[in-house]
Tab-separated table of C-alpha atoms in Angstrom:
chain	number	residue	atom	x	y	z
A	1	MET	CA	90.296	107.486	122.287
A	2	ASP	CA	91.646	107.042	118.993
A	3	CYS	CA	94.883	106.177	120.247
A	4	GLY	CA	97.923	103.948	118.887
A	5	CYS	CA	97.987	100.024	119.279
A	6	GLU	CA	99.392	98.556	122.595
A	7	CYS	CA	99.701	95.252	121.551
A	8	SER	CA	102.904	95.121	119.964
A	9	GLU	CA	105.319	93.053	121.384
A	10	PRO	CA	108.753	94.575	122.809
A	11	GLY	CA	111.668	95.238	120.038
A	12	GLN	CA	108.214	94.988	117.380
A	13	SER	CA	106.712	98.091	117.482
A	14	ASN	CA	107.198	98.821	113.557
A	15	ALA	CA	104.070	97.620	111.971
A	16	ILE	CA	103.642	95.196	108.926
A	17	LEU	CA	102.608	98.233	106.719
A	18	PHE	CA	105.921	99.685	107.657
A	19	ASN	CA	107.712	96.516	107.197
A	20	ILE	CA	106.568	96.069	103.792
A	21	LEU	CA	106.911	99.763	102.422
A	22	SER	CA	110.809	100.183	104.110
A	23	LYS	CA	111.458	97.624	101.282
A	24	ASN	CA	112.288	99.411	97.662
A	25	GLN	CA	113.327	96.286	95.622
A	26	PRO	CA	110.371	95.174	93.690
A	27	ARG	CA	109.252	91.821	94.348
A	28	SER	CA	109.938	90.639	91.144
A	29	ASP	CA	113.532	90.569	91.620
A	30	PRO	CA	114.940	87.072	93.110
A	31	ASP	CA	118.260	88.416	93.798
A	32	ALA	CA	117.206	91.260	96.113
A	33	PRO	CA	117.440	91.974	99.690
A	34	GLY	CA	113.764	92.646	99.973
A	35	VAL	CA	110.810	90.124	100.417
A	36	SER	CA	107.918	90.062	98.644
A	37	ILE	CA	104.599	90.979	100.239
A	38	GLN	CA	103.340	87.235	100.141
A	39	SER	CA	106.303	85.641	101.599
A	40	HIS	CA	107.006	88.563	104.192
A	41	LEU	CA	103.213	87.676	105.282
A	42	SER	CA	103.882	84.428	105.537
A	43	SER	CA	106.991	84.737	107.655
A	44	LYS	CA	105.798	87.735	109.865
A	45	ALA	CA	101.759	87.801	110.099
A	46	PRO	CA	101.366	84.940	112.864
A	47	ASN	CA	104.028	87.280	115.492
A	48	GLN	CA	102.907	90.701	114.253
A	49	SER	CA	99.344	90.191	113.636
A	50	CYS	CA	97.532	92.953	115.077
A	51	HIS	CA	93.340	92.860	116.578
A	52	CYS	CA	93.750	96.098	118.413
A	53	ASP	CA	90.020	97.413	118.278
A	54	LYS	CA	92.090	100.753	118.172
A	55	ARG	CA	92.954	100.308	114.466
A	56	ILE	CA	90.046	98.729	113.482
A	57	LYS	CA	87.835	101.837	111.736
A	58	VAL	CA	83.914	101.704	111.830
A	59	CYS	CA	81.152	103.647	110.735
A	60	LEU	CA	77.448	103.498	111.396
A	61	LYS	CA	75.474	100.620	109.926
A	62	THR	CA	72.158	102.983	109.185
A	63	PRO	CA	73.738	106.397	108.984
A	64	LYS	CA	71.042	108.397	107.486
A	65	GLU	CA	68.440	107.140	110.632
A	66	THR	CA	70.943	107.257	113.021
A	67	ARG	CA	72.528	110.486	111.912
A	68	GLN	CA	68.931	112.218	111.667
A	69	GLU	CA	68.273	110.519	115.394
A	70	ALA	CA	71.533	112.541	116.380
A	71	LEU	CA	70.687	115.715	115.278
A	72	ASP	CA	67.541	115.928	116.996
A	73	VAL	CA	69.475	115.149	120.162
A	74	LEU	CA	72.027	117.729	119.443
A	75	VAL	CA	69.341	120.448	118.795
A	76	LYS	CA	67.501	119.391	122.405
A	77	SER	CA	70.375	119.466	123.848
A	78	ILE	CA	71.288	123.162	122.734
A	79	HIS	CA	67.800	124.369	123.470
A	80	PHE	CA	68.152	123.126	126.932
A	81	MET	CA	71.312	124.925	128.042
A	82	LYS	CA	69.429	127.736	126.027
A	83	ASN	CA	66.114	127.942	128.257
A	84	LEU	CA	68.033	127.683	131.616
A	85	PRO	CA	67.534	131.069	133.458
A	86	ALA	CA	70.930	131.015	135.246
A	87	PHE	CA	72.810	130.183	132.400
A	88	GLN	CA	71.121	133.273	130.538
A	89	GLN	CA	72.527	135.168	133.517
A	90	LEU	CA	75.871	134.452	132.395
A	91	PRO	CA	78.580	136.477	130.521
A	92	VAL	CA	78.159	135.949	126.396
A	93	LYS	CA	81.788	134.759	126.761
A	94	ASP	CA	81.108	132.196	129.557
A	95	GLN	CA	78.083	130.990	127.928
A	96	TYR	CA	80.137	130.382	125.119
A	97	SER	CA	82.919	128.887	126.824
A	98	LEU	CA	80.648	126.385	128.554
A	99	LEU	CA	79.304	125.373	125.261
A	100	LYS	CA	82.368	124.107	123.975
A	101	ASN	CA	82.916	122.392	126.848
A	102	CYS	CA	80.090	120.461	127.531
A	103	TRP	CA	78.398	120.473	124.343
A	104	ALA	CA	79.576	116.274	123.728
A	105	PRO	CA	78.975	115.018	127.281
A	106	LEU	CA	75.447	117.090	126.797
A	107	PHE	CA	75.034	115.167	123.588
A	108	ILE	CA	75.595	111.316	125.578
A	109	LEU	CA	73.282	112.371	127.954
A	110	GLY	CA	70.513	113.108	125.602
A	111	LEU	CA	71.807	110.034	123.740
A	112	ALA	CA	70.755	108.121	126.652
A	113	GLN	CA	67.510	109.705	127.753
A	114	GLU	CA	66.136	109.461	124.324
A	115	GLN	CA	67.570	105.273	124.074
A	116	VAL	CA	69.252	106.001	120.752
A	117	GLU	CA	70.765	103.327	119.727
A	118	PHE	CA	73.203	102.501	116.826
A	119	ALA	CA	75.232	99.901	115.112
A	120	VAL	CA	77.907	100.129	113.259
A	121	ASN	CA	80.293	98.090	110.318
A	122	GLU	CA	83.859	98.008	109.757
A	123	SER	CA	84.505	101.053	107.014
A	124	PRO	CA	85.271	100.023	103.889
A	125	SER	CA	88.701	101.288	103.214
A	126	SER	CA	89.614	99.504	106.484
A	127	SER	CA	88.175	95.964	105.342
A	128	MET	CA	89.765	96.835	101.533
A	129	LEU	CA	93.415	97.398	102.940
A	130	LYS	CA	93.008	94.137	105.083
A	131	ARG	CA	92.077	92.260	101.897
A	132	ILE	CA	95.124	93.754	100.183
A	133	LEU	CA	97.593	93.095	103.129
A	134	MET	CA	96.225	89.631	103.557
A	135	LYS	CA	95.523	88.529	99.792
A	136	ASP	CA	97.189	90.650	97.285
A	137	ASP	CA	100.342	89.555	96.060
A	138	THR	CA	99.841	91.480	92.905
A	139	LEU	CA	101.041	94.962	93.795
A	140	GLY	CA	104.714	96.271	93.513
A	141	CYS	CA	105.691	98.221	96.467
A	142	ASN	CA	105.146	101.521	95.161
A	143	GLU	CA	101.377	100.659	93.759
A	144	PHE	CA	100.753	99.668	97.578
A	145	HIS	CA	102.383	102.395	99.017
A	146	PHE	CA	100.148	104.907	96.888
A	147	LYS	CA	96.644	103.073	97.532
A	148	GLN	CA	97.586	102.440	101.239
A	149	GLU	CA	98.254	106.053	101.563
A	150	GLU	CA	94.781	106.893	99.847
A	151	MET	CA	93.035	104.574	102.567
A	152	MET	CA	94.567	105.640	105.569
A	153	VAL	CA	93.270	109.320	104.361
A	154	GLU	CA	89.764	107.782	104.239
A	155	ASP	CA	90.376	105.981	107.441
A	156	ASP	CA	91.399	108.856	109.646
A	157	GLU	CA	87.489	110.402	108.526
A	158	GLN	CA	86.030	107.405	110.867
A	159	PRO	CA	86.095	106.482	114.744
A	160	SER	CA	87.595	103.430	115.773
A	161	LEU	CA	85.999	100.570	117.035
A	162	ALA	CA	87.585	101.259	120.795
A	163	ALA	CA	86.317	104.434	120.910
A	164	VAL	CA	82.544	103.555	119.913
A	165	ASN	CA	83.095	101.085	122.201
A	166	ALA	CA	83.691	103.375	124.967
A	167	LEU	CA	80.597	105.734	124.181
A	168	LYS	CA	78.685	102.470	124.190
A	169	ALA	CA	79.806	101.742	127.386
A	170	CYS	CA	78.757	105.113	129.078
A	171	LEU	CA	75.194	104.711	127.413
A	172	LYS	CA	74.876	100.967	128.422
A	173	LYS	CA	75.809	102.430	132.267
A	174	LEU	CA	73.224	105.218	131.987
A	175	TRP	CA	70.468	102.757	130.700
A	176	SER	CA	71.630	100.218	133.688
A	177	LEU	CA	70.738	103.040	136.153
A	178	ASP	CA	67.444	103.591	134.902
A	179	LEU	CA	67.197	107.206	135.281
A	180	SER	CA	64.191	109.799	135.326
A	181	ASN	CA	63.698	112.796	132.943
A	182	LYS	CA	64.199	114.907	136.349
A	183	GLU	CA	67.745	112.829	137.242
A	184	TYR	CA	68.933	113.686	133.367
A	185	ALA	CA	68.023	117.247	133.788
A	186	TYR	CA	69.736	117.590	136.890
A	187	LEU	CA	72.844	115.898	135.659
A	188	LYS	CA	72.574	118.068	132.384
A	189	GLY	CA	73.067	121.303	135.379
A	190	THR	CA	76.236	119.416	136.878
A	191	VAL	CA	77.647	119.035	133.412
A	192	ILE	CA	76.983	122.157	131.898
A	193	PHE	CA	77.799	124.791	134.978
A	194	ASN	CA	81.913	123.490	135.405
A	195	PRO	CA	83.692	126.076	137.412
A	196	ASP	CA	86.638	124.102	136.059
A	197	VAL	CA	86.326	125.447	132.284
A	198	PRO	CA	89.271	128.247	131.913
A	199	GLY	CA	88.809	132.036	131.712
A	200	LEU	CA	85.438	132.144	133.244
A	201	LYS	CA	84.756	135.826	134.332
A	202	ALA	CA	82.145	134.739	136.730
A	203	ALA	CA	83.593	131.207	138.102
A	204	LEU	CA	82.493	131.698	141.730
A	205	PHE	CA	78.800	131.892	140.204
A	206	VAL	CA	79.347	128.830	137.935
A	207	GLU	CA	80.639	126.863	140.968
A	208	GLY	CA	77.706	127.914	143.006
A	209	LEU	CA	75.320	126.615	140.212
A	210	GLN	CA	76.615	123.280	139.898
A	211	MET	CA	76.618	122.951	143.682
A	212	GLU	CA	72.663	124.434	143.384
A	213	ALA	CA	72.215	121.182	140.948
A	214	GLN	CA	74.022	118.573	142.582
A	215	HIS	CA	72.166	119.419	145.673
A	216	ALA	CA	68.675	119.452	143.786
A	217	LEU	CA	70.044	116.033	142.706
A	218	LYS	CA	70.325	114.823	146.209
A	219	GLU	CA	67.028	116.283	147.649
A	220	PHE	CA	65.006	114.643	144.393
A	221	LEU	CA	66.746	111.061	145.088
A	222	ILE	CA	66.151	111.088	149.077
A	223	PRO	CA	62.138	110.390	149.005
A	224	PHE	CA	62.762	107.819	146.028
A	225	TYR	CA	65.906	106.031	147.003
A	226	PRO	CA	65.679	105.620	150.402
A	227	GLY	CA	67.741	102.624	151.342
A	228	ASP	CA	70.193	103.601	148.112
A	229	ARG	CA	72.564	106.377	149.495
A	230	GLY	CA	75.362	105.328	147.085
A	231	ARG	CA	73.249	106.486	144.078
A	232	LEU	CA	73.796	109.770	144.037
A	233	ALA	CA	77.786	109.447	143.745
A	234	ARG	CA	77.215	106.657	141.002
A	235	LEU	CA	75.141	109.219	139.119
A	236	LEU	CA	77.931	112.171	139.211
A	237	LEU	CA	80.491	109.333	138.436
A	238	SER	CA	78.655	108.348	135.267
A	239	ALA	CA	78.497	111.792	134.454
A	240	SER	CA	82.518	112.748	135.103
A	241	SER	CA	83.256	109.716	132.440
A	242	LEU	CA	81.508	111.664	129.893
A	243	LYS	CA	84.145	113.800	129.405
A	244	SER	CA	86.819	110.655	128.497
A	245	ILE	CA	84.757	110.529	125.227
A	246	SER	CA	86.453	112.403	122.546
A	247	PRO	CA	84.072	115.122	121.199
A	248	ASN	CA	85.874	114.908	117.905
A	249	MET	CA	85.104	111.459	118.053
A	250	ILE	CA	81.111	112.088	118.298
A	251	ILE	CA	81.738	114.122	115.058
A	252	LYS	CA	83.218	111.796	112.890
A	253	LEU	CA	80.980	109.221	114.139
A	254	PHE	CA	77.753	111.220	113.666
A	255	PHE	CA	78.024	113.975	111.605
A	256	ARG	CA	80.714	113.551	109.566
A	257	PRO	CA	80.557	114.445	106.259
A	258	ILE	CA	78.284	117.142	107.293
A	259	THR	CA	80.504	118.910	109.153
A	260	ASP	CA	83.749	119.154	111.353
A	261	GLN	CA	84.537	120.307	114.992
A	262	HIS	CA	85.784	123.605	113.414
A	263	GLU	CA	82.385	124.173	111.991
A	264	LEU	CA	80.261	122.554	114.434
A	265	ILE	CA	80.997	124.862	117.208
A	266	PRO	CA	79.475	127.940	115.478
A	267	LEU	CA	76.636	126.407	114.314
A	268	LEU	CA	75.997	125.197	118.007
A	269	ALA	CA	76.684	129.065	119.131
A	270	ASP	CA	74.049	130.155	116.567
A	271	MET	CA	71.682	127.921	118.086
A	272	LEU	CA	72.222	128.964	121.412
A	273	PHE	CA	72.152	132.898	120.591
A	274	SER	CA	69.330	132.936	118.406
A	275	ARG	CA	66.563	134.963	119.563
């Protein structure tokens, strides 16, 4: 989800930082072919300024409370998988493969079911970089380059506003459907038992389990929503859309600096396979 900016006009793909840093002459030399940061901003900013949400890095407004809620949801999600008798019948390697594939959408369903809401702020390093770009004309190019690189490393640890908004949109959609606990359970089954995961030894068995979960969901909906034949399709579509949310973004938002992607999966596997 954290992809490049798409707001630049044709022929203006170089960002303002690139144009500034490509000038090697000190700003104090009035005869140098380069330009000062201030004059460059004055002449170029109106045409090349970017307000794209993909460039804005954010962090949790209340990290301690929200991360605790997120951790509780993650633990409940793994316990849900662990307590499925059909899941325990699968080969261990298949269980591990399904875990790697589904933990993120399963976690999002858990956030929705537990009604976890959260707010974000623009990350401090991103705000500082913006202040340097817009106000500070006292830095030479070398010093500016150093500070910019340092802040971009910090920003890389934070998700973009666009990615967080995409997650919030998924949650809002699920909440608008007003799912019952049984609907959440059946949807989790359709997410967990994904026969398209590469390398499954029991792919046909997993496909059968997914079909069973979908059928159970359909049978559950008939008496409760007799006049709404499209509800099943909306639920399955909403569950499918969760795959568009990057697992790495979820880790950056809720579980950094505690862990990263390479560390989280083994931790989840330990929970799943512990007796």
